[in-house]
CSV table of C-alpha atoms in Angstrom, one decimal:
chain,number,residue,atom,x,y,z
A,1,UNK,CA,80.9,102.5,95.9
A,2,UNK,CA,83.0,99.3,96.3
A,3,UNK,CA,86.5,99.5,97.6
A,4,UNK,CA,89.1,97.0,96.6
A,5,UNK,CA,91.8,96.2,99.1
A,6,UNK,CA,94.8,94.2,98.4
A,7,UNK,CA,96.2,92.1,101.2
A,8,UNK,CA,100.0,91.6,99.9
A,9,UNK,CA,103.4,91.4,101.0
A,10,UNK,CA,106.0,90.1,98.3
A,11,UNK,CA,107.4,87.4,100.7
A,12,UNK,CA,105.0,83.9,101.4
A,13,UNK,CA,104.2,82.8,104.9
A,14,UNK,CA,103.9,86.0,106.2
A,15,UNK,CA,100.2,86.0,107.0
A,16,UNK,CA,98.3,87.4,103.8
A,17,UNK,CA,95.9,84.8,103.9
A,18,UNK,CA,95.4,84.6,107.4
A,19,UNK,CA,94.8,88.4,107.3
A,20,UNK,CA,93.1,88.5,104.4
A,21,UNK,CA,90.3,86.2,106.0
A,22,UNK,CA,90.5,87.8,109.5
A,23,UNK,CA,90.1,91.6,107.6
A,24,UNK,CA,87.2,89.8,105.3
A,25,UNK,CA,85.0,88.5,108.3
A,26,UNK,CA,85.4,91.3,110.1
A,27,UNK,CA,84.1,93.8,107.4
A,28,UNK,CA,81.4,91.8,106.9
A,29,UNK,CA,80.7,91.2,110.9
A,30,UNK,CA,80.1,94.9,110.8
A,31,UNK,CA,77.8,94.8,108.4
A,32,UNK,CA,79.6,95.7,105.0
A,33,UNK,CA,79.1,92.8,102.0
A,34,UNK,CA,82.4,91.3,101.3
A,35,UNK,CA,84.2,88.9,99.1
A,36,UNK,CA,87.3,87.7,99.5
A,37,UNK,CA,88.7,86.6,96.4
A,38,UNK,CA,91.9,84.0,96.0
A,39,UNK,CA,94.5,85.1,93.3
A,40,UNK,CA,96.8,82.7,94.2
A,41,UNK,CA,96.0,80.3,91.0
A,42,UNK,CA,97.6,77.0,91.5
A,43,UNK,CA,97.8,77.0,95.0
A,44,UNK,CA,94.9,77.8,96.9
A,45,UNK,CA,94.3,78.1,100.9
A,46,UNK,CA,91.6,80.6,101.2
A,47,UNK,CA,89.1,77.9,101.2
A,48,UNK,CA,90.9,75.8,103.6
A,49,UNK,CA,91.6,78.7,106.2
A,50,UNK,CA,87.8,79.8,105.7
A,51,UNK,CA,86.7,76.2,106.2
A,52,UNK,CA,84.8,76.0,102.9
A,53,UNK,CA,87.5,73.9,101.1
A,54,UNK,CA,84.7,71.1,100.5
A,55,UNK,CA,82.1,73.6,99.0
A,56,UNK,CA,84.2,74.4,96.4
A,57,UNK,CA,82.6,73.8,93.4
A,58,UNK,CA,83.4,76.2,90.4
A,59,UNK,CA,86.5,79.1,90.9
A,60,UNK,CA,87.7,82.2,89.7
A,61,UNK,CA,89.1,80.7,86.3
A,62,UNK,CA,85.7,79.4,85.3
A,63,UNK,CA,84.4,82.8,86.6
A,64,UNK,CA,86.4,84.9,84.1
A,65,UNK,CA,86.2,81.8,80.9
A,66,UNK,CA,82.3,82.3,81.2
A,67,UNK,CA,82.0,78.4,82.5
A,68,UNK,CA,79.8,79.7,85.5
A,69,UNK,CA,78.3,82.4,86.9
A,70,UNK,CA,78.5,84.8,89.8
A,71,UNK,CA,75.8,83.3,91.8
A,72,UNK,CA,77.1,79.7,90.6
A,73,UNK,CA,81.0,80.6,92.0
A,74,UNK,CA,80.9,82.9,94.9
A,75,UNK,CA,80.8,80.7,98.3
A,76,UNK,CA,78.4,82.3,100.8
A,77,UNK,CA,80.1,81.4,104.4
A,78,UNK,CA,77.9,79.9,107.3
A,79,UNK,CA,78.6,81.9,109.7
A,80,UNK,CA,78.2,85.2,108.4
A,81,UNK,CA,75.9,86.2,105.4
A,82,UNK,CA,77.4,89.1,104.4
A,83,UNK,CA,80.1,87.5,103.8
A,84,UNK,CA,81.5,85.2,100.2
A,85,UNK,CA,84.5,83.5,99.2
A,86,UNK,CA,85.8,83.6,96.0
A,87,UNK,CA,88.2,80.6,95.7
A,88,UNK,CA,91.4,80.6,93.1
A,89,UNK,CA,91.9,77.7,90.6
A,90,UNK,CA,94.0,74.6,91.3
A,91,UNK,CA,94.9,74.7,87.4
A,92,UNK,CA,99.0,74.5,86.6
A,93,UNK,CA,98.2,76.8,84.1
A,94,UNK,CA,99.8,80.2,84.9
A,95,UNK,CA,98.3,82.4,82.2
A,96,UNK,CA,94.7,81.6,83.4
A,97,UNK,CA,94.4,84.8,84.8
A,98,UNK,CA,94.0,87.5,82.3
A,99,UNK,CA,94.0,91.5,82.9
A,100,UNK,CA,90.4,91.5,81.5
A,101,UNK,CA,89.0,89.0,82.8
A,102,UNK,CA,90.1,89.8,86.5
A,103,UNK,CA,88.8,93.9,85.6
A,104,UNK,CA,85.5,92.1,84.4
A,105,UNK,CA,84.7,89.8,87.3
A,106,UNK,CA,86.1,93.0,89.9
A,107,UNK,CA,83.2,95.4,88.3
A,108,UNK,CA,80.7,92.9,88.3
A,109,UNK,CA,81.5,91.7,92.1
A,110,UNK,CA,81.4,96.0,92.6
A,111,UNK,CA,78.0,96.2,91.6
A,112,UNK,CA,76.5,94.4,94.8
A,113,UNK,CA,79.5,94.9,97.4
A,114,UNK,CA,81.1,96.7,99.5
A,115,UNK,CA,84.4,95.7,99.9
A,116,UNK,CA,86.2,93.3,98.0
A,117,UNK,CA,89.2,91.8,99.5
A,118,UNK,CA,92.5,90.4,97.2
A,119,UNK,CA,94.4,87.6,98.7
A,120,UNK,CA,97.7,88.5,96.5
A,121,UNK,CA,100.0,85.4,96.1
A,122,UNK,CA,103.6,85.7,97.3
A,123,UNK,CA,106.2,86.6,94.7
A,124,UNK,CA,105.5,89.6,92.1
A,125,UNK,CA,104.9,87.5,89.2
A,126,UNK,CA,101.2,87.9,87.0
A,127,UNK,CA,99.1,86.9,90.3
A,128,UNK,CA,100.8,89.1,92.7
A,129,UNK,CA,100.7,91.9,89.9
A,130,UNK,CA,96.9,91.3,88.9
A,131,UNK,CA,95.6,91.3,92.5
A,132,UNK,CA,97.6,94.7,93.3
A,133,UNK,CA,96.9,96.1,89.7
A,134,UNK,CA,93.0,97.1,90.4
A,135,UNK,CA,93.3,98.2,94.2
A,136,UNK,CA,92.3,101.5,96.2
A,137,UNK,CA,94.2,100.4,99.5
A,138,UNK,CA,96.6,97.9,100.4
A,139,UNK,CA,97.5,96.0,103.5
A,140,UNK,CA,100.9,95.5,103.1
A,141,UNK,CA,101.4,92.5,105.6
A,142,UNK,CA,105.0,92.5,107.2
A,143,UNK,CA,106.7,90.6,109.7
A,144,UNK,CA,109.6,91.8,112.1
A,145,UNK,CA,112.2,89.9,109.9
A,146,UNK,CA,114.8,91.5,107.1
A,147,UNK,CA,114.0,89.6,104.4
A,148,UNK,CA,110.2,90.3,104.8
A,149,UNK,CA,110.9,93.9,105.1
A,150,UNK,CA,112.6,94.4,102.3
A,151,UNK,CA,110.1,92.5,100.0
A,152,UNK,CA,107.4,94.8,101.5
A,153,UNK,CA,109.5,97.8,100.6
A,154,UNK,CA,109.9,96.0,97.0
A,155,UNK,CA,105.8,95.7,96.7
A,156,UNK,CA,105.3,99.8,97.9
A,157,UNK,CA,107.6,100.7,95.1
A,158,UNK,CA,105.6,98.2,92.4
A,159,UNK,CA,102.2,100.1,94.4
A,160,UNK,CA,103.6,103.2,93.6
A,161,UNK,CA,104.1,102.3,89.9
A,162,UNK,CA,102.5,99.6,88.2
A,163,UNK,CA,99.0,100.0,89.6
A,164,UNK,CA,95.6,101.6,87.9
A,165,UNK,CA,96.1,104.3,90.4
A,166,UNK,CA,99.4,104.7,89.8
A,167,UNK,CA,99.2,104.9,86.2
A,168,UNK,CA,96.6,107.7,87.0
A,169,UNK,CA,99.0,109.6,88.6
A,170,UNK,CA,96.5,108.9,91.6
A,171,UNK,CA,98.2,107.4,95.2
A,172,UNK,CA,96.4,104.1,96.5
A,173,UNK,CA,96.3,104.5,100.2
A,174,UNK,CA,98.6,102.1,102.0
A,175,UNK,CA,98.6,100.3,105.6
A,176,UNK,CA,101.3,98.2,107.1
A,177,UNK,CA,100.0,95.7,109.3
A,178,UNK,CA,103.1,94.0,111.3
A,179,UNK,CA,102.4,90.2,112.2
A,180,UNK,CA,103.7,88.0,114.3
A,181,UNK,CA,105.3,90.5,116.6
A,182,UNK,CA,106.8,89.3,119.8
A,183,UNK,CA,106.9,91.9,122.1
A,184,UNK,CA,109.0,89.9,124.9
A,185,UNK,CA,112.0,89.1,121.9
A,186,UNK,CA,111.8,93.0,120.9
A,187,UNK,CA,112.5,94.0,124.6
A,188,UNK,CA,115.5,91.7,124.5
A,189,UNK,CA,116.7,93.4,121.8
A,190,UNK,CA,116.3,89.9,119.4
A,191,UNK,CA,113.4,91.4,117.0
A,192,UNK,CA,112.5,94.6,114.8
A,193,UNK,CA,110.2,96.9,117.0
A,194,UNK,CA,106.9,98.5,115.3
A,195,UNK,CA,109.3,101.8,115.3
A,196,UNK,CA,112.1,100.4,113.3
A,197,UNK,CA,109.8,98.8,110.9
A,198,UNK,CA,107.9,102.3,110.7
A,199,UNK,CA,110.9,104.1,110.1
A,200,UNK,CA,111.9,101.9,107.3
A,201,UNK,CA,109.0,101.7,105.1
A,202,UNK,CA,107.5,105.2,106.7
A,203,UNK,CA,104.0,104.2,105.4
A,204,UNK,CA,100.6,104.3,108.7
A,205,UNK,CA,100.6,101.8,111.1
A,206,UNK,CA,97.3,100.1,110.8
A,207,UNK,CA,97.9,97.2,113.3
A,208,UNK,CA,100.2,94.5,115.1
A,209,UNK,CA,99.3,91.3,115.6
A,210,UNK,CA,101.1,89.6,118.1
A,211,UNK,CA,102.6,86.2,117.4
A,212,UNK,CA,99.8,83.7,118.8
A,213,UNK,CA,99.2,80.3,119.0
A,214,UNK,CA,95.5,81.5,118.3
A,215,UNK,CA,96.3,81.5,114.5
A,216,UNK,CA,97.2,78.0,114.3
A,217,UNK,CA,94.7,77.3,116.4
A,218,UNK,CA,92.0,79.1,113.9
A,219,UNK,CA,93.9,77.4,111.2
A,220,UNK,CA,93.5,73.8,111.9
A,221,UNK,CA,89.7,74.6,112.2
A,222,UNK,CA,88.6,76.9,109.2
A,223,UNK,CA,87.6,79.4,111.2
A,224,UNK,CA,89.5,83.1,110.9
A,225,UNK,CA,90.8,84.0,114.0
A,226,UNK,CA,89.3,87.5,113.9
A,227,UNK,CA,86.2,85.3,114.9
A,228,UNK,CA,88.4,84.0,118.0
A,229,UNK,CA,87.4,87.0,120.4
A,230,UNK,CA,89.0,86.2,123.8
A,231,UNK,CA,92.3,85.7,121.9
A,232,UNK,CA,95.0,88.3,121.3
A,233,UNK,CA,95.7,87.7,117.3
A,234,UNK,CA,91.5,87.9,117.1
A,235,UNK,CA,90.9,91.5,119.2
A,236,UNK,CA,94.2,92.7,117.7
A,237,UNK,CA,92.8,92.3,114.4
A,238,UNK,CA,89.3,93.6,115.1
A,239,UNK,CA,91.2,96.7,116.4
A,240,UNK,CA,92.9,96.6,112.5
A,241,UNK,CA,89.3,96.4,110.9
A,242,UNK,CA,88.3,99.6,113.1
A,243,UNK,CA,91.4,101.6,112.2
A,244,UNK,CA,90.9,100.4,108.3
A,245,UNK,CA,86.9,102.1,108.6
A,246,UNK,CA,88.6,105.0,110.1
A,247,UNK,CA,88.3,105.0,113.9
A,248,UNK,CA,91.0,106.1,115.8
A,249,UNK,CA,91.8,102.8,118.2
A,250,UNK,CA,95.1,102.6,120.4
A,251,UNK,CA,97.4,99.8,119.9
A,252,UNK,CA,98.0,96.9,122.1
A,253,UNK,CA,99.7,93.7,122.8
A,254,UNK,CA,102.8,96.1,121.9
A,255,UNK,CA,104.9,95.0,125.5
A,256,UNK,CA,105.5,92.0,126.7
A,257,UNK,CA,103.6,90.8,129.6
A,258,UNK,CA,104.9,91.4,133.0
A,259,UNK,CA,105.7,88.1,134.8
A,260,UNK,CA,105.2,87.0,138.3
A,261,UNK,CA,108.0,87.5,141.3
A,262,UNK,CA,107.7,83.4,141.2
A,263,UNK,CA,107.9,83.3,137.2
A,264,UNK,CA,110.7,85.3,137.1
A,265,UNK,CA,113.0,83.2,139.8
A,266,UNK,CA,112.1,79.7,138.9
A,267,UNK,CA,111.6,80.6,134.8
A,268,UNK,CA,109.2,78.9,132.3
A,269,UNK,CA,108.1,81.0,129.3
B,1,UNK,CA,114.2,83.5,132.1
B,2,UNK,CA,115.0,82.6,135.6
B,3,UNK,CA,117.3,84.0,138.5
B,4,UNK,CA,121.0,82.8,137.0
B,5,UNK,CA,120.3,84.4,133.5
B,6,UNK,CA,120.2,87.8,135.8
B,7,UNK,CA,124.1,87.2,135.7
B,8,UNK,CA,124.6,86.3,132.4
B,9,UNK,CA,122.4,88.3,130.4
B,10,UNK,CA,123.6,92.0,131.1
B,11,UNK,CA,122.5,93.9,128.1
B,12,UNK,CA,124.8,93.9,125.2
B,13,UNK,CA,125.9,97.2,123.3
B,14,UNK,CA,124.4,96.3,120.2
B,15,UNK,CA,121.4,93.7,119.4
B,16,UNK,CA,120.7,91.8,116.8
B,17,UNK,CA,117.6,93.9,116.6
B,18,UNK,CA,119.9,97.0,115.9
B,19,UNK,CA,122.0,95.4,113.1
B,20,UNK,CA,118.7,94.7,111.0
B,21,UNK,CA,117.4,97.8,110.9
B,22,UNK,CA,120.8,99.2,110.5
B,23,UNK,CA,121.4,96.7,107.0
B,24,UNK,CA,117.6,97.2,106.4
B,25,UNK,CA,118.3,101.1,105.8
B,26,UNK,CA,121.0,100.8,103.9
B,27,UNK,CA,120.0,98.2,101.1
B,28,UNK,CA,116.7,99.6,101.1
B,29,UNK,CA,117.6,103.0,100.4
B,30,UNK,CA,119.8,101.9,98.0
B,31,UNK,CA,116.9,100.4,96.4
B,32,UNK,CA,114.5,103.1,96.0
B,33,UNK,CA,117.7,105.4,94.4
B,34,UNK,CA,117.4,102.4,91.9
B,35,UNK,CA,113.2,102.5,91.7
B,36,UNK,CA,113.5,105.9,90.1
B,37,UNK,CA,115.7,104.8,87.1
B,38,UNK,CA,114.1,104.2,84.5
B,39,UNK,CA,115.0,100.5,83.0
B,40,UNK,CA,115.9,102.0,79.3
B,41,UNK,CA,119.1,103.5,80.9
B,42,UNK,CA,121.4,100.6,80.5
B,43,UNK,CA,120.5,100.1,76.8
B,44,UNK,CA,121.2,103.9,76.3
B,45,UNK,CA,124.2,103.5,77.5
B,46,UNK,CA,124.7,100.5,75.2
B,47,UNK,CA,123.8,102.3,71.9
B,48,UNK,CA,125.7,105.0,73.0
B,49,UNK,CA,128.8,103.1,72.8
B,50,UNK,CA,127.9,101.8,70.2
B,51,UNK,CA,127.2,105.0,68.2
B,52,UNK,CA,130.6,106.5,69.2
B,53,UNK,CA,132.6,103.1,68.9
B,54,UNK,CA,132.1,104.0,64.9
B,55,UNK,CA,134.4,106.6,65.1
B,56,UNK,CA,136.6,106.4,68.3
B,57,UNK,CA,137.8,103.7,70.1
B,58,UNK,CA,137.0,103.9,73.3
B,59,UNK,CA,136.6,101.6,76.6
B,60,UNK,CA,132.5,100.6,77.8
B,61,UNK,CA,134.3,102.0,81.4
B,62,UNK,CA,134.7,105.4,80.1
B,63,UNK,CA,131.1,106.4,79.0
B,64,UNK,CA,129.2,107.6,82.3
B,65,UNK,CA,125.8,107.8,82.1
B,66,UNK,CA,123.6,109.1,85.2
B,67,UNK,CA,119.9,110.6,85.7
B,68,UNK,CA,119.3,112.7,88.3
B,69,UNK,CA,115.8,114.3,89.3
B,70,UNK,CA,115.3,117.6,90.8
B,71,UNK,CA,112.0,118.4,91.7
B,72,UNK,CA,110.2,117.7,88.5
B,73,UNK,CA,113.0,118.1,86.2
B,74,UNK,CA,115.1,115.3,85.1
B,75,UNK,CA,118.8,115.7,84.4
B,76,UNK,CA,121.0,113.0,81.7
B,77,UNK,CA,124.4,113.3,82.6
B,78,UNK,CA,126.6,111.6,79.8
B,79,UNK,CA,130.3,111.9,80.4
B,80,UNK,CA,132.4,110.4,77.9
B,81,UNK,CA,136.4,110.4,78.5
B,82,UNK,CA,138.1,110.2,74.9
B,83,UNK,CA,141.3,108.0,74.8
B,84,UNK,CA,144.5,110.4,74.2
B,85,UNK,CA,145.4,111.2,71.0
B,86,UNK,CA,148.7,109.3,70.1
């Protein structure tokens, strides 16, 4: 049976795409089919931070209007075959999504996978609501700021309510994933600690990804950084994909590397 | 950090760290007493002034309404204060 996963967050530029690619390829680098779909109609990135932005041909749009098929819209990535994008339309037209359609193209895409992962837009308007609205579990991604702890808060409470599950009086299981954590500012006292942000939105841990030039990095190429294995932000999110399938892994990257005697005296970060 | 910042950077009592959390708690537990609300209440309250306005004049401040859920029983709490009669 497929699972649907929403990757979501309520504030932008927190990482949902980033981790929505890095959670994708790494389901499928074990072995699971997966598609990674794009709600974010209008303004789509999926493809560019997969490095498939020029294979782009039909979208999710023409999916659900009957203008192509499955086989016709789903982008099958070159570095993994069990693994397909499902790229959002550039349309201006913010009604193109509709609850059917997105319930029609989700059981069609459950028929032959095996996890189907929702890049939510930011905001909690119709994208945000329709990517959530269909979901089993959700990634809520977070990052040790107020504002973007609050809007995470905000998106459990619309989980909680305005979701199939919900409505079902059923729970959808929910992860926090806390990224761009900088262990070195936390010991200085300058930044949220895994803790505080656990205490706050008391939902599991299921990773931290430490702040890392790796993502950028894995950005400017089209490649998710999950696929970058000797970096931190990579391994640290391989470790998420293993807790996510139920293995118990311990954290790390969660203290700041020790520096040097010399470091220390003559500084340089 | 190098050797000087040893003299200038003794810990302070409270970080900036501390202070977020702290506001974070607060506003988002304020929140989540709002979540549970349902959104009809502030039209209730509405008609009800509106219903009782036809036969007493009274003030939108002195109609109270509150719902409060204990376990799974919900309580409306309507307290109306009724100008003095002249």
């Amino acid at each position: 049976m497929a699972k649907i996963i929403v990757v979501t967050s309520g504030k932008g530029g927190v990482g949902k795409t980033t981790t929505s690619a890095a959670i994708g390829t790494g389901l499928a680098l074990r072995g699971f089919k997966t598609v990674i779909v794009d709600f974010d109609v209008g303004l789509r990135n999926l493809d560019l931070i997969m490095g498939c932005e020029r294979r782009v041909v039909y979208d999710f749009v023409n999916l659900i209007n009957g203008d192509s098929n499955l086989n016709q819209t789903l982008i099958k990535d070159k570095r993994c075959d069990k693994l397909f994008i499902l790229p959002a339309s550039q349309t201006r037209d913010k009604d193109a999504l509709t609850e059917d359609g997105v319930e029609r193209v989700l059981n069609e895409l459950k028929e032959t996978f095996d996890y189907i992962v929702c890049d939510s837009p930011a905001g909690i308007e119709k994208g945000a609501h329709l990517a959530m609205y269909f979901a089993d579990e959700a990634v809520v991604v977070t990052n040790p700021e107020v504002s973007s702890v609050r809007d995470s808060d905000r998106m459990l409470g619309l989980l909680a309510s305005k979701s199939r599950h919900a409505e079902k009086g059923e729970k959808i299981r929910e992860h926090l994933l806390l990224t761009r954590y900088n262990p070195a500012r936390v010991a200085n006292g300058e930044m949220l600690s895994v803790t505080d942000v656990e205490d706050i939105l008391s939902i599991p841990l299921l990773g931290v990804i430490p702040e890392s030039q790796a993502v950028l990095k894995a950005s400017n190429q089209g490649v998710p950084v999950i696929m970058d294995e000797t970096s931190d932000a990579g391994q640290a999110y391989s470790d998420a994909v293993s807790r996510l399938l139920g293995e118990d892994v311990p954290h790390r990257f969660l203290e700041a590397e020790k520096k040097g005697l010399l470091q220390r005296l003559f500084g340089g970060r | 950090m190098s050797i000087f910042d040893y003299f200038r950077d003794r810990k302070k009592p409270t970080t900036t760290a501390s202070m977020a959390k702290e506001r974070l708690q607060i506003i988002v537990a304020h929140e989540r007493g709002q979540r549970t609300q349902p959104d009809y209440l502030p039209q209730l309250q509405q008609e009800i002034i509106d219903v009782i306005s036809k036969y007493v004049k009274i003030d939108r401040e002195q109609v109270h309404v509150a719902l409060e859920n204990q376990d799974d029983c919900s309580i409306l709490e309507l307290n109306i204060t009724l100008p003095e009669r002249p």
